Coordinates of C-alpha atoms in Angstrom, one line a residue:
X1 CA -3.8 -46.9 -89.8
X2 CA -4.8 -43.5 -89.6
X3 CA -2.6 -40.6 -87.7
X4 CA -5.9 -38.4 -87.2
X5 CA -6.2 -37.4 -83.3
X6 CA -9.7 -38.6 -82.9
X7 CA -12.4 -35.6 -82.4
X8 CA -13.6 -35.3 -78.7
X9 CA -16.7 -33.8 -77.4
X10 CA -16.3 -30.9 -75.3
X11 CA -17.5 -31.5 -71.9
X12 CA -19.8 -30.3 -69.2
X13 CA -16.7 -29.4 -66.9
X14 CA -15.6 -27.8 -70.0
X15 CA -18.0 -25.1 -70.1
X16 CA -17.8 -24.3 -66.7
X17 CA -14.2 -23.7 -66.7
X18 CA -15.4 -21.1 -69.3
X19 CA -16.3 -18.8 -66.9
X20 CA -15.6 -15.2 -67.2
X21 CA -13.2 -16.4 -70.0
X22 CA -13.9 -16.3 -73.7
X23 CA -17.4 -16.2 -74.5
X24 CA -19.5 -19.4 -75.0
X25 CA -21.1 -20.1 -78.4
X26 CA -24.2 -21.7 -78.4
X27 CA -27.4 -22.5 -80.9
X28 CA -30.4 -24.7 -81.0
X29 CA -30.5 -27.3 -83.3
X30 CA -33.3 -30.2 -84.1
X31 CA -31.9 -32.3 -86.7
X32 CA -28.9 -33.9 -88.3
X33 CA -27.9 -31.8 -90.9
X34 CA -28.2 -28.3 -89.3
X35 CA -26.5 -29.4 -86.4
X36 CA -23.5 -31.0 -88.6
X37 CA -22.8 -27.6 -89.4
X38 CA -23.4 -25.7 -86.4
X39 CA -21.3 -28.1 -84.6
X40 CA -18.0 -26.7 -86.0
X41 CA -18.7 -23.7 -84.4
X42 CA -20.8 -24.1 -81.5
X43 CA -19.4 -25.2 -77.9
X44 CA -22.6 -26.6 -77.0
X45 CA -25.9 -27.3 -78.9
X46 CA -29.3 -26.7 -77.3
X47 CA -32.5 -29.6 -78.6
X48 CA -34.6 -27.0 -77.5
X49 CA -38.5 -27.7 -76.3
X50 CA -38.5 -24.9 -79.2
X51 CA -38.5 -27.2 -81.7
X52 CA -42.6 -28.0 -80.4
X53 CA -42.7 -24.5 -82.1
X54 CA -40.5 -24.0 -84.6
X55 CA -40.7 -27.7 -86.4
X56 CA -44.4 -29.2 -85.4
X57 CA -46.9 -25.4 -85.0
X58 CA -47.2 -26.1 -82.0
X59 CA -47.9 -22.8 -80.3
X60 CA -46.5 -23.3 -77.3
X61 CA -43.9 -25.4 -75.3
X62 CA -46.2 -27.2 -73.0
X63 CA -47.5 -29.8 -75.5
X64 CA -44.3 -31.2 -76.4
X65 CA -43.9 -35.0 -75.6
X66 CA -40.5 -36.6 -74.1
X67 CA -40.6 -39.2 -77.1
X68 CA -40.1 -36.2 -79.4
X69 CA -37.4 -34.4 -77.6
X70 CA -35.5 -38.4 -77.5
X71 CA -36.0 -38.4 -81.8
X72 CA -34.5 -34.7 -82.3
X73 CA -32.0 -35.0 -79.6
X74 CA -30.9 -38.4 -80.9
X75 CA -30.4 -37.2 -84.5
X76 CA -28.4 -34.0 -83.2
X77 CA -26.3 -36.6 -81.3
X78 CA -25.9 -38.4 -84.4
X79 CA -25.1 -35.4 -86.6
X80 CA -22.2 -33.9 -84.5
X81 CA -19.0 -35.0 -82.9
X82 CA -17.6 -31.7 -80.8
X83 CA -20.0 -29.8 -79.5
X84 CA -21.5 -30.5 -76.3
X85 CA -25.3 -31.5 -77.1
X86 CA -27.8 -30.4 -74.3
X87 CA -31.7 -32.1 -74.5
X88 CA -34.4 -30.0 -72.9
X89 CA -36.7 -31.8 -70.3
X90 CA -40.2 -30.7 -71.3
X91 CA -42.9 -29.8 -69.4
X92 CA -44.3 -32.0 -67.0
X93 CA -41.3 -34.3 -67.2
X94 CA -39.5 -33.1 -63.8
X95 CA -41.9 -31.0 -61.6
X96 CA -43.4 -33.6 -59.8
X97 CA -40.6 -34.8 -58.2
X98 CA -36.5 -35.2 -57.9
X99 CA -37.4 -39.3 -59.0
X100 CA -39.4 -38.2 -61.6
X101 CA -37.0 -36.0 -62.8
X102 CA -34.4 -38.6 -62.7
X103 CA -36.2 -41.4 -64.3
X104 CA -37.2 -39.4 -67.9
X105 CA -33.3 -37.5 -67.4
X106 CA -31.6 -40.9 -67.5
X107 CA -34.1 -41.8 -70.1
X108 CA -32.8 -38.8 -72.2
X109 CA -29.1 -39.3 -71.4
X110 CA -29.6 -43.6 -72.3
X111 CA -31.5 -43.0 -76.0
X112 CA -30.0 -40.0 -76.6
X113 CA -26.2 -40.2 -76.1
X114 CA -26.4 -36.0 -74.9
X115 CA -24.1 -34.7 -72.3
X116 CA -26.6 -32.8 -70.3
X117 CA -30.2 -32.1 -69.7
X118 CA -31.5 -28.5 -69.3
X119 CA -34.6 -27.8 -67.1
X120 CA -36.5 -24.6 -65.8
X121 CA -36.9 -23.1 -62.3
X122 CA -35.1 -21.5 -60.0
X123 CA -35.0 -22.1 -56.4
X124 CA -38.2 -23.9 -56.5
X125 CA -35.9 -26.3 -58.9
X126 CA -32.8 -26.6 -56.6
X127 CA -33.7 -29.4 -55.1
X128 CA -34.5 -31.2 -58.3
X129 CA -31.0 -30.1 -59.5
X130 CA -28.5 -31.6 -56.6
X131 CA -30.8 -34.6 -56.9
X132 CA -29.7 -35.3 -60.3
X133 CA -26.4 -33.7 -60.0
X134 CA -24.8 -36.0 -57.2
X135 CA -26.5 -39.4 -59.8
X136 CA -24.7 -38.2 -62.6
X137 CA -27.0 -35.9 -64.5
X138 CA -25.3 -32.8 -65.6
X139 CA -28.1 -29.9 -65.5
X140 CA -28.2 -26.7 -67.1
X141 CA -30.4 -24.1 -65.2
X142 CA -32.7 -21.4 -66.9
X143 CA -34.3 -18.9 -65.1
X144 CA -35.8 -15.7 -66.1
X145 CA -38.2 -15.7 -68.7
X146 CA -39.3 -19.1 -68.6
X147 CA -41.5 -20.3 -71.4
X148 CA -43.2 -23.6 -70.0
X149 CA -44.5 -21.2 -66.8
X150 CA -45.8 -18.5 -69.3
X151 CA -49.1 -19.0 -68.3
X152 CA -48.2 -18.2 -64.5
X153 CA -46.5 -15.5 -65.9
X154 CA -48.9 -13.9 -68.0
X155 CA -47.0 -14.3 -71.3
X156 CA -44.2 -14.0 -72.8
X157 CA -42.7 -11.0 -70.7
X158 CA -39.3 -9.1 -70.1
X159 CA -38.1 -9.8 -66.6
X160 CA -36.4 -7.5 -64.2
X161 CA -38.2 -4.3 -65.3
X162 CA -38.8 -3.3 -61.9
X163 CA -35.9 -3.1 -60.2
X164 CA -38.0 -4.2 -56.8
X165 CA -38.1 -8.0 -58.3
X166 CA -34.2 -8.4 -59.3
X167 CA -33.6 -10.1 -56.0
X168 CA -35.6 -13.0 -56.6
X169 CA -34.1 -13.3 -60.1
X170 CA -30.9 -13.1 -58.0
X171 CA -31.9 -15.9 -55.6
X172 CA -32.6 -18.5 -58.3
X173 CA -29.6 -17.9 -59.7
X174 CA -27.6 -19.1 -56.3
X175 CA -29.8 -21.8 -55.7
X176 CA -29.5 -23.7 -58.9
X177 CA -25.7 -23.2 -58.6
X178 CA -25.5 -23.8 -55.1
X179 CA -27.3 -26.8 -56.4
X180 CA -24.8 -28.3 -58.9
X181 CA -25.7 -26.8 -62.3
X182 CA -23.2 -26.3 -64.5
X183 CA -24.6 -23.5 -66.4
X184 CA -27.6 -21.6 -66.6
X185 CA -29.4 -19.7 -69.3
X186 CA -30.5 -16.1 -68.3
X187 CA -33.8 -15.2 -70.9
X188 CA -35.9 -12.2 -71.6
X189 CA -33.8 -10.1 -68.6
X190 CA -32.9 -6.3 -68.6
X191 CA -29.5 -5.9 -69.3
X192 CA -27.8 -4.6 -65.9
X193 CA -29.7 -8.0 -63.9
X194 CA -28.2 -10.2 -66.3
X195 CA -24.7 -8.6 -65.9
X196 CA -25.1 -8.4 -62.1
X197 CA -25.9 -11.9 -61.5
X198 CA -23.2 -13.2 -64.3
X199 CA -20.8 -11.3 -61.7
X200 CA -22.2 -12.9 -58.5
X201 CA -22.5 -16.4 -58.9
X202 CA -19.5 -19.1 -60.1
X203 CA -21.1 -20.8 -62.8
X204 CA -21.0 -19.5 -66.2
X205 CA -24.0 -17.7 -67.7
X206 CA -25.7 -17.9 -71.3
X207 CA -27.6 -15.1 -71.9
X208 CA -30.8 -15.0 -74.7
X209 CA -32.6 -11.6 -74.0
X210 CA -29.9 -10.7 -71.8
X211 CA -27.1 -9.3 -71.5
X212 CA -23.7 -9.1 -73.5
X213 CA -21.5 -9.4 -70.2
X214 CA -23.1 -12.6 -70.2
X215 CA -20.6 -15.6 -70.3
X216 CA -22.2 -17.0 -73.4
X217 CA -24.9 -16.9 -76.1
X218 CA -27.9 -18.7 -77.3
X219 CA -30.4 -18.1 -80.2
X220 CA -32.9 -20.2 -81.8
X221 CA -31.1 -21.1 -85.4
X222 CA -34.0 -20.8 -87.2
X223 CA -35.1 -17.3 -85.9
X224 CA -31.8 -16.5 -86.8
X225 CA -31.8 -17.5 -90.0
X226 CA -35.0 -15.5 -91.2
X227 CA -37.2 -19.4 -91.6
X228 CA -39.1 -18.1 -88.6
X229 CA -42.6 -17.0 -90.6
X230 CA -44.1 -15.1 -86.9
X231 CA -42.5 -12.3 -85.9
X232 CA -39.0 -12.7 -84.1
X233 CA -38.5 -11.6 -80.9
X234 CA -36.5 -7.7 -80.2
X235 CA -33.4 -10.0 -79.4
X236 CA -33.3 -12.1 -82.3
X237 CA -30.4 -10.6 -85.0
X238 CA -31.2 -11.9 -88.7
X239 CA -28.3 -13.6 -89.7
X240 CA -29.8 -14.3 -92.7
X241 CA -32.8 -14.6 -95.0
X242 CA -33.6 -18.1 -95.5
X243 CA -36.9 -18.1 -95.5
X244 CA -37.0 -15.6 -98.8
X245 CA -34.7 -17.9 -100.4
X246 CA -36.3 -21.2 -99.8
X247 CA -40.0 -19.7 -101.2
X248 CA -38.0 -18.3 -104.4
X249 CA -36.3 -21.8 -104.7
X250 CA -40.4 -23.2 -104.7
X251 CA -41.7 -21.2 -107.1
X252 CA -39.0 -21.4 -109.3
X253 CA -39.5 -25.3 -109.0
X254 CA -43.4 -24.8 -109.6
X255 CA -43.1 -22.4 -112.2
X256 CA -40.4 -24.8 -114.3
X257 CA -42.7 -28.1 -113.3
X258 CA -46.0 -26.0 -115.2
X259 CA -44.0 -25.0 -118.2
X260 CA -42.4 -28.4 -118.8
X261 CA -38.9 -27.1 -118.5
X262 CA -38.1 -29.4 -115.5
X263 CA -37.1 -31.9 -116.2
X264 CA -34.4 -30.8 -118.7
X265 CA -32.0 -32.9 -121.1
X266 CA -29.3 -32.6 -118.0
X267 CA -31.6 -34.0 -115.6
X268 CA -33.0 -37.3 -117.5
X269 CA -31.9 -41.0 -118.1
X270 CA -31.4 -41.7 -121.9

């Protein structure tokens, strides 16, 4: 019989208690295998809507299905045993209303096996948020630069550059905690907002495009990594170079296939 104290997943409650303490780790991930190893050292793993952009061309968020985000969020599941995994409600899936909201969240949650659900909005999303909070749903909030309202918003844009509009920014940000969440994700936001509102509200922060006084981090892995072929936003530090690597590894491959030097003796049945 084995001795082993069995793995457990770090919680929702968890990263709450995180607050203002040592800073959260975070990363997207979309599959099994990357998220095997980001889960060592990860608190909690994002199934980004991302992954409508990063894995299928999509060139937004907006057309990504709930039936996809099930698939990648149920292999992450599968792939990790510590981390807490979060699953991204995409668009369309929870703005019609708290029921709706509830219905495709439990859906997530049942063929999933994730922790938590993350959705966008701010105040116009509190509601939404205690709804599913006090059945059972564990939300994480994002408010800022919110990609599935980038149309509203005119693109991709850094918010907070007028100081004028910080108080709005500031009002989301106790509504979806006055609400229940148990996090929320600050994006594209000028530095001093993001600090400000990681000081005024209870409820620990993750910043992307933010700010380092944030209570946590999040990037996507693959921007990180250098696989991202467009260009990667001002935020995004390179980790690495994957994407240079992976396209010398294929023509290496091509280039041995054409001369007849791959196979080799080592890599044949006799």
């Amino acid at each position: 019989m084995s001795t082993q104290t069995p793995i457990k997943r770090i919680t929702c409650p968890q990263i709450s208690s995180r607050k203002g303490g040592t800073p959260i780790v975070s990363l997207t991930s979309y599959h099994a295998h990357t998220a095997a190893i980001v889960d060592r050292y990860a608190d909690f793993i994002l199934v980004g809507d991302s992954l409508g952009m990063v894995m299928h061309g999509m060139e937004s968020t907006l057309g990504v299905p709930l039936d996809l985000m099930i698939m990648h969020g149920k292999a992450v599941v599968t792939g990790t045993k510590r981390a807490l995994i979060v699953v991204d409600m995409p668009f369309g899936t929870y703005e019609e209303s708290p029921e709706v909201a509830f219905r495709n969240a439990a859906r997530i949650m049942k063929e999933t096996g994730c922790g938590a659900v993350k959705l966008e909005g701010g105040q116009r999303m509190a509601q939404t948020i205690k709804f599913l909070v006090e059945r059972g749903i564990p939300v994480m909030a994002h408010i800022g630069l919110t990609p599935q309202s980038s149309h509203t918003m005119g693109g991709f844009k850094t918010q907070g550059r007028v100081e004028d509009s910080w108080s709005g920014h500031e009002q989301d940000a106790q509504a979806v905690s006055d609400a229940g969440a148990f996090a929320i994700v600050l994006e594209g936001m000028v530095e001093p907002l993001a600090a400000k509102i990681t000081r005024q509200i209870p409820i620990p922060t993750i910043g992307i495009g933010a700010s380092v006084d944030c209570d946590g981090q999040i990037l996507v892995l693959e921007d990180m990594l250098g696989l991202n072929p467009g260009v990667a936003p001002k935020f995004v530090k390179l980790y690495g170079d994957l994407g240079a690597q992976i396209e010398k590894s294929v023509a290496d491959y091509a280039e041995e296939v054409r001369a007849r030097s791959f196979p080799g003796e080592d890599h044949i049945y006799r």
